[in-house]
mmCIF file of C-alpha atoms in Angstrom:
data_model
loop_
_atom_site.group_PDB
_atom_site.id
_atom_site.type_symbol
_atom_site.label_atom_id
_atom_site.label_comp_id
_atom_site.label_asym_id
_atom_site.label_seq_id
_atom_site.Cartn_x
_atom_site.Cartn_y
_atom_site.Cartn_z
ATOM 1 C CA UNK A 1 23.777 20.675 17.483
ATOM 2 C CA UNK A 2 20.509 21.969 16.586
ATOM 3 C CA UNK A 3 19.133 21.193 13.029
ATOM 4 C CA UNK A 4 19.267 24.626 11.697
ATOM 5 C CA UNK A 5 22.886 24.961 12.601
ATOM 6 C CA UNK A 6 23.673 21.543 10.940
ATOM 7 C CA UNK A 7 21.990 22.396 7.772
ATOM 8 C CA UNK A 8 23.984 25.669 7.681
ATOM 9 C CA UNK A 9 27.183 23.632 7.822
ATOM 10 C CA UNK A 10 26.082 21.618 4.836
ATOM 11 C CA UNK A 11 26.058 24.684 2.704
ATOM 12 C CA UNK A 12 29.738 25.196 3.348
ATOM 13 C CA UNK A 13 32.267 23.911 0.533
ATOM 14 C CA UNK A 14 32.544 20.162 0.777
ATOM 15 C CA UNK A 15 35.638 18.552 2.159
ATOM 16 C CA UNK A 16 36.858 15.197 0.945
ATOM 17 C CA UNK A 17 34.584 12.430 2.303
ATOM 18 C CA UNK A 18 37.305 10.975 4.401
ATOM 19 C CA UNK A 19 37.599 14.337 6.215
ATOM 20 C CA UNK A 20 34.009 14.839 7.161
ATOM 21 C CA UNK A 21 31.183 12.765 8.564
ATOM 22 C CA UNK A 22 28.086 12.036 6.379
ATOM 23 C CA UNK A 23 25.261 14.377 7.214
ATOM 24 C CA UNK A 24 22.262 13.068 9.141
ATOM 25 C CA UNK A 25 19.007 12.028 7.576
ATOM 26 C CA UNK A 26 17.085 15.014 8.973
ATOM 27 C CA UNK A 27 19.811 17.409 7.649
ATOM 28 C CA UNK A 28 19.582 15.974 4.084
ATOM 29 C CA UNK A 29 15.702 15.967 4.156
ATOM 30 C CA UNK A 30 15.650 19.677 5.019
ATOM 31 C CA UNK A 31 17.790 20.334 1.909
ATOM 32 C CA UNK A 32 15.244 18.548 -0.236
ATOM 33 C CA UNK A 33 12.452 20.251 1.742
ATOM 34 C CA UNK A 34 13.665 23.672 3.244
ATOM 35 C CA UNK A 35 10.451 24.107 5.230
ATOM 36 C CA UNK A 36 10.356 20.521 6.614
ATOM 37 C CA UNK A 37 10.859 20.100 10.323
ATOM 38 C CA UNK A 38 10.917 17.104 12.650
ATOM 39 C CA UNK A 39 7.800 18.008 14.768
ATOM 40 C CA UNK A 40 4.122 17.542 14.477
ATOM 41 C CA UNK A 41 2.693 19.362 11.469
ATOM 42 C CA UNK A 42 6.119 20.070 10.194
ATOM 43 C CA UNK A 43 6.680 16.819 8.388
ATOM 44 C CA UNK A 44 3.907 17.677 5.793
ATOM 45 C CA UNK A 45 5.325 18.537 2.274
ATOM 46 C CA UNK A 46 3.986 18.833 -1.228
ATOM 47 C CA UNK A 47 5.089 16.326 -3.941
ATOM 48 C CA UNK A 48 4.010 15.843 -7.596
ATOM 49 C CA UNK A 49 1.491 13.284 -8.296
ATOM 50 C CA UNK A 50 2.420 10.153 -10.307
ATOM 51 C CA UNK A 51 1.325 6.726 -11.464
ATOM 52 C CA UNK A 52 2.802 5.558 -8.070
ATOM 53 C CA UNK A 53 0.980 8.083 -5.779
ATOM 54 C CA UNK A 54 -2.234 7.230 -7.413
ATOM 55 C CA UNK A 55 -1.918 3.777 -5.868
ATOM 56 C CA UNK A 56 -3.010 5.594 -2.666
ATOM 57 C CA UNK A 57 -6.102 6.985 -4.455
ATOM 58 C CA UNK A 58 -7.226 8.125 -7.942
ATOM 59 C CA UNK A 59 -6.749 11.777 -7.197
ATOM 60 C CA UNK A 60 -5.673 13.510 -10.552
ATOM 61 C CA UNK A 61 -4.256 16.880 -9.341
ATOM 62 C CA UNK A 62 -0.794 17.887 -10.254
ATOM 63 C CA UNK A 63 0.487 17.790 -6.674
ATOM 64 C CA UNK A 64 -0.533 16.278 -3.266
ATOM 65 C CA UNK A 65 0.511 16.619 0.348
ATOM 66 C CA UNK A 66 2.309 13.818 2.255
ATOM 67 C CA UNK A 67 3.958 13.329 5.538
ATOM 68 C CA UNK A 68 7.613 12.363 5.297
ATOM 69 C CA UNK A 69 9.995 11.008 7.789
ATOM 70 C CA UNK A 70 13.721 10.382 6.974
ATOM 71 C CA UNK A 71 14.931 6.736 7.730
ATOM 72 C CA UNK A 72 18.673 6.298 6.724
ATOM 73 C CA UNK A 73 21.639 7.812 4.741
ATOM 74 C CA UNK A 74 23.491 5.459 2.585
ATOM 75 C CA UNK A 75 26.801 6.100 0.652
ATOM 76 C CA UNK A 76 26.203 4.553 -2.680
ATOM 77 C CA UNK A 77 29.368 6.010 -4.367
ATOM 78 C CA UNK A 78 32.425 7.957 -3.247
ATOM 79 C CA UNK A 79 30.594 11.142 -4.300
ATOM 80 C CA UNK A 80 26.890 10.100 -3.907
ATOM 81 C CA UNK A 81 24.713 9.878 -0.636
ATOM 82 C CA UNK A 82 21.228 8.343 -0.893
ATOM 83 C CA UNK A 83 18.537 9.452 1.654
ATOM 84 C CA UNK A 84 15.863 6.815 2.137
ATOM 85 C CA UNK A 85 12.539 8.104 3.584
ATOM 86 C CA UNK A 86 8.948 6.919 4.334
ATOM 87 C CA UNK A 87 5.905 9.004 3.303
ATOM 88 C CA UNK A 88 2.107 8.636 3.942
ATOM 89 C CA UNK A 89 -0.782 10.549 2.324
ATOM 90 C CA UNK A 90 -2.505 13.433 4.033
ATOM 91 C CA UNK A 91 -5.301 15.580 3.178
ATOM 92 C CA UNK A 92 -4.882 19.166 1.955
ATOM 93 C CA UNK A 93 -4.857 20.410 5.600
ATOM 94 C CA UNK A 94 -2.158 17.918 6.512
ATOM 95 C CA UNK A 95 -4.691 15.491 8.286
ATOM 96 C CA UNK A 96 -3.483 11.853 8.095
ATOM 97 C CA UNK A 97 -5.259 9.461 5.528
ATOM 98 C CA UNK A 98 -4.136 6.107 6.649
ATOM 99 C CA UNK A 99 -6.380 3.051 6.957
ATOM 100 C CA UNK A 100 -5.376 -0.583 7.513
ATOM 101 C CA UNK A 101 -4.877 -1.045 3.688
ATOM 102 C CA UNK A 102 -2.798 2.045 3.221
ATOM 103 C CA UNK A 103 0.721 1.298 2.052
ATOM 104 C CA UNK A 104 3.758 3.508 2.879
ATOM 105 C CA UNK A 105 5.423 5.532 0.152
ATOM 106 C CA UNK A 106 9.126 4.327 -0.252
ATOM 107 C CA UNK A 107 10.977 7.491 -1.154
ATOM 108 C CA UNK A 108 14.709 8.247 -2.046
ATOM 109 C CA UNK A 109 16.747 11.226 -2.699
ATOM 110 C CA UNK A 110 20.214 11.242 -4.268
ATOM 111 C CA UNK A 111 22.733 13.870 -3.333
ATOM 112 C CA UNK A 112 26.076 14.972 -4.746
ATOM 113 C CA UNK A 113 28.590 17.459 -3.283
ATOM 114 C CA UNK A 114 29.389 20.755 -4.975
ATOM 115 C CA UNK A 115 31.166 24.031 -4.271
ATOM 116 C CA UNK A 116 27.861 25.150 -2.213
ATOM 117 C CA UNK A 117 27.521 21.782 -0.416
ATOM 118 C CA UNK A 118 25.212 18.790 -0.940
ATOM 119 C CA UNK A 119 22.409 19.117 -3.514
ATOM 120 C CA UNK A 120 19.623 16.881 -4.739
ATOM 121 C CA UNK A 121 20.266 15.313 -8.085
ATOM 122 C CA UNK A 122 17.441 12.903 -8.172
ATOM 123 C CA UNK A 123 14.039 12.839 -6.487
ATOM 124 C CA UNK A 124 12.116 9.281 -6.187
ATOM 125 C CA UNK A 125 9.036 10.426 -4.173
ATOM 126 C CA UNK A 126 7.857 7.769 -3.971
ATOM 127 C CA UNK A 127 9.364 4.998 -6.027
ATOM 128 C CA UNK A 128 7.000 2.349 -4.811
ATOM 129 C CA UNK A 129 4.148 1.747 -2.367
ATOM 130 C CA UNK A 130 4.384 -1.277 0.108
ATOM 131 C CA UNK A 131 3.131 -2.169 3.488
ATOM 132 C CA UNK A 132 -0.065 -1.876 5.651
ATOM 133 C CA UNK A 133 -1.288 1.027 7.852
ATOM 134 C CA UNK A 134 1.339 3.293 6.321
ATOM 135 C CA UNK A 135 4.085 1.326 7.806
ATOM 136 C CA UNK A 136 6.925 -0.869 6.738
ATOM 137 C CA UNK A 137 10.456 -1.583 8.102
ATOM 138 C CA UNK A 138 13.465 -0.473 6.122
ATOM 139 C CA UNK A 139 17.117 -1.403 6.396
ATOM 140 C CA UNK A 140 20.100 -1.834 4.011
ATOM 141 C CA UNK A 141 21.870 -5.180 3.296
ATOM 142 C CA UNK A 142 24.891 -5.931 1.204
ATOM 143 C CA UNK A 143 24.379 -7.830 -2.012
ATOM 144 C CA UNK A 144 28.030 -8.038 -3.085
ATOM 145 C CA UNK A 145 31.281 -6.256 -2.287
ATOM 146 C CA UNK A 146 30.329 -3.238 -4.258
ATOM 147 C CA UNK A 147 26.487 -3.411 -4.293
ATOM 148 C CA UNK A 148 23.780 -2.957 -1.679
ATOM 149 C CA UNK A 149 19.905 -3.410 -1.415
ATOM 150 C CA UNK A 150 17.102 -1.797 0.518
ATOM 151 C CA UNK A 151 15.304 -4.597 2.501
ATOM 152 C CA UNK A 152 11.690 -3.619 3.148
ATOM 153 C CA UNK A 153 9.413 -5.894 5.237
ATOM 154 C CA UNK A 154 5.890 -5.392 6.568
ATOM 155 C CA UNK A 155 3.012 -7.573 7.857
ATOM 156 C CA UNK A 156 -0.417 -7.380 9.337
ATOM 157 C CA UNK A 157 -3.311 -9.594 10.743
ATOM 158 C CA UNK A 158 -7.054 -9.552 10.000
ATOM 159 C CA UNK A 159 -9.745 -11.858 10.977
ATOM 160 C CA UNK A 160 -7.132 -14.351 12.381
ATOM 161 C CA UNK A 161 -5.081 -14.351 9.134
ATOM 162 C CA UNK A 162 -1.575 -13.007 9.419
ATOM 163 C CA UNK A 163 1.055 -12.372 6.688
ATOM 164 C CA UNK A 164 4.538 -10.978 6.495
ATOM 165 C CA UNK A 165 6.127 -10.086 3.300
ATOM 166 C CA UNK A 166 9.595 -8.762 2.233
ATOM 167 C CA UNK A 167 11.185 -7.073 -0.819
ATOM 168 C CA UNK A 168 14.691 -6.131 -2.018
ATOM 169 C CA UNK A 169 15.513 -3.037 -4.061
ATOM 170 C CA UNK A 170 18.851 -2.559 -5.641
ATOM 171 C CA UNK A 171 20.673 0.607 -4.676
ATOM 172 C CA UNK A 172 23.174 2.534 -6.821
ATOM 173 C CA UNK A 173 24.846 5.871 -7.562
ATOM 174 C CA UNK A 174 21.750 6.979 -9.532
ATOM 175 C CA UNK A 175 19.239 5.962 -6.674
ATOM 176 C CA UNK A 176 16.931 2.965 -6.186
ATOM 177 C CA UNK A 177 15.785 0.587 -8.760
ATOM 178 C CA UNK A 178 12.151 0.843 -8.502
ATOM 179 C CA UNK A 179 11.422 -2.798 -9.653
ATOM 180 C CA UNK A 180 12.093 -5.010 -6.669
ATOM 181 C CA UNK A 181 14.724 -7.662 -7.118
ATOM 182 C CA UNK A 182 12.418 -10.076 -5.273
ATOM 183 C CA UNK A 183 9.048 -9.850 -3.496
ATOM 184 C CA UNK A 184 7.814 -12.743 -1.418
ATOM 185 C CA UNK A 185 5.779 -13.757 1.429
ATOM 186 C CA UNK A 186 8.095 -14.963 4.335
ATOM 187 C CA UNK A 187 5.550 -15.707 6.980
ATOM 188 C CA UNK A 188 1.810 -16.600 7.236
ATOM 189 C CA UNK A 189 -0.733 -18.066 9.636
ATOM 190 C CA UNK A 190 -4.547 -18.648 9.841
ATOM 191 C CA UNK A 191 -4.393 -20.378 13.091
ATOM 192 C CA UNK A 192 -6.821 -18.067 14.925
ATOM 193 C CA UNK A 193 -9.206 -17.609 11.970
ATOM 194 C CA UNK A 194 -10.860 -21.018 12.703
ATOM 195 C CA UNK A 195 -11.705 -22.548 16.027
ATOM 196 C CA UNK A 196 -10.277 -25.926 15.064
ATOM 197 C CA UNK A 197 -6.901 -25.004 13.829
ATOM 198 C CA UNK A 198 -4.991 -25.004 17.098
ATOM 199 C CA UNK A 199 -6.138 -28.484 17.906
ATOM 200 C CA UNK A 200 -5.284 -29.747 14.466
ATOM 201 C CA UNK A 201 -1.804 -28.158 14.479
ATOM 202 C CA UNK A 202 -0.841 -28.577 18.182
ATOM 203 C CA UNK A 203 0.897 -31.772 17.822
ATOM 204 C CA UNK A 204 3.576 -30.227 15.390
ATOM 205 C CA UNK A 205 3.479 -26.677 16.993
ATOM 206 C CA UNK A 206 3.274 -26.918 20.656
ATOM 207 C CA UNK A 207 2.613 -23.796 22.554
ATOM 208 C CA UNK A 208 -0.404 -22.578 20.572
ATOM 209 C CA UNK A 209 -3.082 -21.011 22.778
ATOM 210 C CA UNK A 210 -6.655 -22.545 22.628
ATOM 211 C CA UNK A 211 -8.992 -19.750 21.381
ATOM 212 C CA UNK A 212 -12.470 -19.115 22.722
ATOM 213 C CA UNK A 213 -15.127 -21.085 21.002
ATOM 214 C CA UNK A 214 -12.651 -23.910 20.098
ATOM 215 C CA UNK A 215 -15.480 -26.396 20.169
ATOM 216 C CA UNK A 216 -17.540 -24.609 17.523
ATOM 217 C CA UNK A 217 -18.304 -26.740 14.510
ATOM 218 C CA UNK A 218 -17.150 -25.567 11.152
ATOM 219 C CA UNK A 219 -16.923 -26.992 7.690
ATOM 220 C CA UNK A 220 -13.583 -28.530 6.467
ATOM 221 C CA UNK A 221 -10.941 -26.005 5.897
ATOM 222 C CA UNK A 222 -7.220 -25.510 5.493
ATOM 223 C CA UNK A 223 -4.961 -24.603 8.689
ATOM 224 C CA UNK A 224 -1.428 -23.444 8.564
ATOM 225 C CA UNK A 225 1.344 -21.709 10.392
ATOM 226 C CA UNK A 226 4.586 -21.200 8.368
ATOM 227 C CA UNK A 227 7.688 -19.047 9.021
ATOM 228 C CA UNK A 228 10.500 -18.379 6.861
ATOM 229 C CA UNK A 229 14.023 -16.806 6.830
ATOM 230 C CA UNK A 230 16.227 -15.663 3.965
ATOM 231 C CA UNK A 231 19.796 -15.337 3.236
ATOM 232 C CA UNK A 232 22.083 -14.319 0.363
ATOM 233 C CA UNK A 233 25.222 -16.398 -0.307
ATOM 234 C CA UNK A 234 28.646 -14.438 -0.422
ATOM 235 C CA UNK A 235 29.457 -13.164 -3.725
ATOM 236 C CA UNK A 236 32.780 -14.102 -5.456
ATOM 237 C CA UNK A 237 34.665 -12.044 -7.983
ATOM 238 C CA UNK A 238 35.794 -8.861 -6.201
ATOM 239 C CA UNK A 239 34.443 -5.515 -7.165
ATOM 240 C CA UNK A 240 32.457 -6.767 -10.196
ATOM 241 C CA UNK A 241 31.025 -9.731 -8.408
ATOM 242 C CA UNK A 242 27.409 -10.820 -9.208
ATOM 243 C CA UNK A 243 25.232 -11.165 -5.972
ATOM 244 C CA UNK A 244 25.176 -14.472 -4.578
ATOM 245 C CA UNK A 245 22.102 -16.958 -4.640
ATOM 246 C CA UNK A 246 19.168 -16.072 -2.508
ATOM 247 C CA UNK A 247 17.557 -18.879 -0.481
ATOM 248 C CA UNK A 248 14.273 -18.834 1.441
ATOM 249 C CA UNK A 249 13.916 -21.545 4.054
ATOM 250 C CA UNK A 250 10.417 -22.270 5.471
ATOM 251 C CA UNK A 251 9.287 -24.448 8.445
ATOM 252 C CA UNK A 252 5.914 -24.873 10.128
ATOM 253 C CA UNK A 253 2.829 -27.006 9.704
ATOM 254 C CA UNK A 254 -0.200 -27.337 7.460
ATOM 255 C CA UNK A 255 -3.513 -29.218 7.631
ATOM 256 C CA UNK A 256 -5.171 -29.228 4.238
ATOM 257 C CA UNK A 257 -8.762 -30.138 3.592
ATOM 258 C CA UNK A 258 -11.144 -31.396 0.983
ATOM 259 C CA UNK A 259 -14.835 -30.602 0.650
ATOM 260 C CA UNK A 260 -15.503 -33.648 2.851
ATOM 261 C CA UNK A 261 -12.871 -33.659 5.438
ATOM 262 C CA UNK A 262 -9.696 -32.246 7.056
ATOM 263 C CA UNK A 263 -6.419 -33.889 6.540
ATOM 264 C CA UNK A 264 -3.873 -34.757 9.244
ATOM 265 C CA UNK A 265 -1.278 -32.074 9.891
ATOM 266 C CA UNK A 266 1.880 -32.277 8.001
ATOM 267 C CA UNK A 267 5.164 -30.707 8.864
ATOM 268 C CA UNK A 268 6.484 -27.961 6.483
ATOM 269 C CA UNK A 269 10.163 -27.895 5.728
ATOM 270 C CA UNK A 270 10.634 -26.288 2.352
ATOM 271 C CA UNK A 271 13.320 -24.306 0.396
ATOM 272 C CA UNK A 272 12.968 -21.835 -2.497
ATOM 273 C CA UNK A 273 16.195 -20.717 -4.244
ATOM 274 C CA UNK A 274 16.950 -17.746 -6.526
ATOM 275 C CA UNK A 275 19.934 -16.881 -8.749
ATOM 276 C CA UNK A 276 20.809 -13.325 -9.917
ATOM 277 C CA UNK A 277 20.274 -13.033 -13.626
ATOM 278 C CA UNK A 278 19.753 -10.004 -15.771
ATOM 279 C CA UNK A 279 19.717 -7.510 -12.895
ATOM 280 C CA UNK A 280 17.144 -9.362 -10.794
ATOM 281 C CA UNK A 281 16.684 -12.577 -8.720
ATOM 282 C CA UNK A 282 15.140 -15.308 -10.672
ATOM 283 C CA UNK A 283 13.485 -18.402 -9.035
ATOM 284 C CA UNK A 284 15.252 -21.575 -10.002
ATOM 285 C CA UNK A 285 13.885 -24.253 -7.603
ATOM 286 C CA UNK A 286 11.323 -24.821 -4.972
ATOM 287 C CA UNK A 287 8.250 -22.778 -4.166
ATOM 288 C CA UNK A 288 6.711 -20.696 -1.425
ATOM 289 C CA UNK A 289 4.410 -22.663 0.834
ATOM 290 C CA UNK A 290 2.759 -19.707 2.488
ATOM 291 C CA UNK A 291 -0.684 -19.661 0.971
ATOM 292 C CA UNK A 292 -2.426 -16.559 -0.219
ATOM 293 C CA UNK A 293 -4.774 -15.314 2.610
#
């Protein structure tokens, strides 16, 4: 079914949610922006500026243009749908304004049914900026039996330094909680930022590729390659359950250094644990071994 026909159906009186399928992301986005279309140039829309959008630049006008793409529709209550979308800044003519350091705008639109169909009750455009090169991956994960979170992850490499980061945002009937429940580095490496790192870490991390210029002499410096994964423990307590503990587990290798010499490589096996308190995850033990780049 073509988009225009699908949107026309959305304007009909709503049936019980059990009788009808949830609308597609493109259909809801066209309700939020009637002139939006999923084609080149058609994704550019106008939104109000805010303290969040000024994270892209210091532009002080009342409105600005962005390119917006729908990502996912989530049912957050029996009578509420949440549309998640990603937006990037554009010029007044709709030309992309994205560089390596440009974060993506994380946007959300809350919809409720009425006699004339679905309508927007809240616009969060955007509620936060994250990522590199205007990109970040987004998916929804369960927190407890009756709660969900938006999982956002992004990463990049520059001059041999690589990092991956993730954040969790609580979802609810009134939209997305803009303050992350947790924000942490989950992976990092500088193996190819120095000519000596591969040789220093190879004994613990087989399979590393020797870079060009590996025999170049450089002053002492830290080398590391660390990967992590995270998991949330099952919640207990039924519909009113508090989300379970969040655990980050890291593995890899690191060779530290003083001003005089490099230290032997050491294996990294480290755990960081959070508990859910006061509406957010609070660290209770361990630490994150991924260094700041």
